[in-house]
């Protein structure tokens, strides 16, 4: 049975922020929008990436999970020139073994520079060395 983890911040949109099925939690695409104001966190990639990952962290917390439960991410960047900078910010949030990742360049809603969706596993194996120790 599918269960909703969080409703979309915009109730007029037909999707959930996250849903769970079995041991998997699927987080819908998140961008660098502040949950308090709905405004873009900043015009630069770093600000938007940090806000995006913090949004995912907040959604996962509703399911008693952390970013370290993530096993797969899809990243959407508006500009190829942001690849290196994105990876620098991403490394602050994830440690080896990193989640599997796909990265695509495309145009994004709200003129965002980055969007990320994720899949997390509720019951990860004992001995998983990933920690929530970002800088």
PDB file of N, CA, C and O in Angstrom, residues 46 50 85 87-95 133-135:
ATOM      1  N   UNK A  46      24.904  27.500  -5.485  1.00  0.00           N
ATOM      2  CA  UNK A  46      25.162  26.996  -4.139  1.00  0.00           C
ATOM      3  C   UNK A  46      23.960  27.195  -3.223  1.00  0.00           C
ATOM      4  O   UNK A  46      23.523  26.268  -2.553  1.00  0.00           O
ATOM      5  N   UNK A  50      21.857  24.020  -1.682  1.00  0.00           N
ATOM      6  CA  UNK A  50      21.731  23.854  -0.220  1.00  0.00           C
ATOM      7  C   UNK A  50      20.255  23.814   0.163  1.00  0.00           C
ATOM      8  O   UNK A  50      19.816  22.928   0.905  1.00  0.00           O
ATOM      9  N   UNK A  85      30.603  22.979  -9.504  1.00  0.00           N
ATOM     10  CA  UNK A  85      30.111  23.653  -8.291  1.00  0.00           C
ATOM     11  C   UNK A  85      29.049  22.809  -7.600  1.00  0.00           C
ATOM     12  O   UNK A  85      29.036  22.699  -6.370  1.00  0.00           O
ATOM     13  N   UNK A  87      28.806  19.545  -7.590  1.00  0.00           N
ATOM     14  CA  UNK A  87      29.477  18.437  -6.915  1.00  0.00           C
ATOM     15  C   UNK A  87      30.144  18.872  -5.619  1.00  0.00           C
ATOM     16  O   UNK A  87      30.160  18.116  -4.641  1.00  0.00           O
ATOM     17  N   UNK A  88      30.684  20.078  -5.590  1.00  0.00           N
ATOM     18  CA  UNK A  88      31.304  20.586  -4.363  1.00  0.00           C
ATOM     19  C   UNK A  88      30.279  20.703  -3.237  1.00  0.00           C
ATOM     20  O   UNK A  88      30.546  20.323  -2.094  1.00  0.00           O
ATOM     21  N   UNK A  89      29.093  21.204  -3.535  1.00  0.00           N
ATOM     22  CA  UNK A  89      28.040  21.313  -2.521  1.00  0.00           C
ATOM     23  C   UNK A  89      27.511  19.928  -2.161  1.00  0.00           C
ATOM     24  O   UNK A  89      27.329  19.605  -0.981  1.00  0.00           O
ATOM     25  N   UNK A  90      27.289  19.096  -3.151  1.00  0.00           N
ATOM     26  CA  UNK A  90      26.766  17.740  -2.956  1.00  0.00           C
ATOM     27  C   UNK A  90      27.650  16.946  -1.989  1.00  0.00           C
ATOM     28  O   UNK A  90      27.152  16.225  -1.120  1.00  0.00           O
ATOM     29  N   UNK A  91      28.970  17.095  -2.110  1.00  0.00           N
ATOM     30  CA  UNK A  91      29.905  16.376  -1.230  1.00  0.00           C
ATOM     31  C   UNK A  91      29.768  16.783   0.231  1.00  0.00           C
ATOM     32  O   UNK A  91      30.158  16.040   1.121  1.00  0.00           O
ATOM     33  N   UNK A  92      29.243  17.945   0.492  1.00  0.00           N
ATOM     34  CA  UNK A  92      29.029  18.362   1.888  1.00  0.00           C
ATOM     35  C   UNK A  92      27.878  17.597   2.532  1.00  0.00           C
ATOM     36  O   UNK A  92      27.791  17.528   3.751  1.00  0.00           O
ATOM     37  N   UNK A  93      26.996  17.043   1.719  1.00  0.00           N
ATOM     38  CA  UNK A  93      25.803  16.363   2.225  1.00  0.00           C
ATOM     39  C   UNK A  93      25.892  14.844   2.155  1.00  0.00           C
ATOM     40  O   UNK A  93      25.161  14.153   2.860  1.00  0.00           O
ATOM     41  N   UNK A  94      26.727  14.315   1.292  1.00  0.00           N
ATOM     42  CA  UNK A  94      26.812  12.869   1.111  1.00  0.00           C
ATOM     43  C   UNK A  94      28.265  12.415   1.196  1.00  0.00           C
ATOM     44  O   UNK A  94      29.168  13.134   0.798  1.00  0.00           O
ATOM     45  N   UNK A  95      28.437  11.207   1.743  1.00  0.00           N
ATOM     46  CA  UNK A  95      29.750  10.574   1.846  1.00  0.00           C
ATOM     47  C   UNK A  95      29.700   9.222   1.160  1.00  0.00           C
ATOM     48  O   UNK A  95      28.646   8.641   0.969  1.00  0.00           O
ATOM     49  N   UNK A 133      26.987  13.653   8.570  1.00  0.00           N
ATOM     50  CA  UNK A 133      28.029  14.498   9.160  1.00  0.00           C
ATOM     51  C   UNK A 133      28.475  15.591   8.203  1.00  0.00           C
ATOM     52  O   UNK A 133      29.637  15.891   8.086  1.00  0.00           O
ATOM     53  N   UNK A 134      27.520  16.192   7.528  1.00  0.00           N
ATOM     54  CA  UNK A 134      27.866  17.244   6.573  1.00  0.00           C
ATOM     55  C   UNK A 134      28.529  18.401   7.293  1.00  0.00           C
ATOM     56  O   UNK A 134      28.421  18.560   8.503  1.00  0.00           O
ATOM     57  N   UNK A 135      29.241  19.196   6.548  1.00  0.00           N
ATOM     58  CA  UNK A 135      29.947  20.354   7.132  1.00  0.00           C
ATOM     59  C   UNK A 135      29.003  21.440   7.526  1.00  0.00           C
ATOM     60  O   UNK A 135      27.956  21.620   7.019  1.00  0.00           O
TER      61      UNK A 135
END
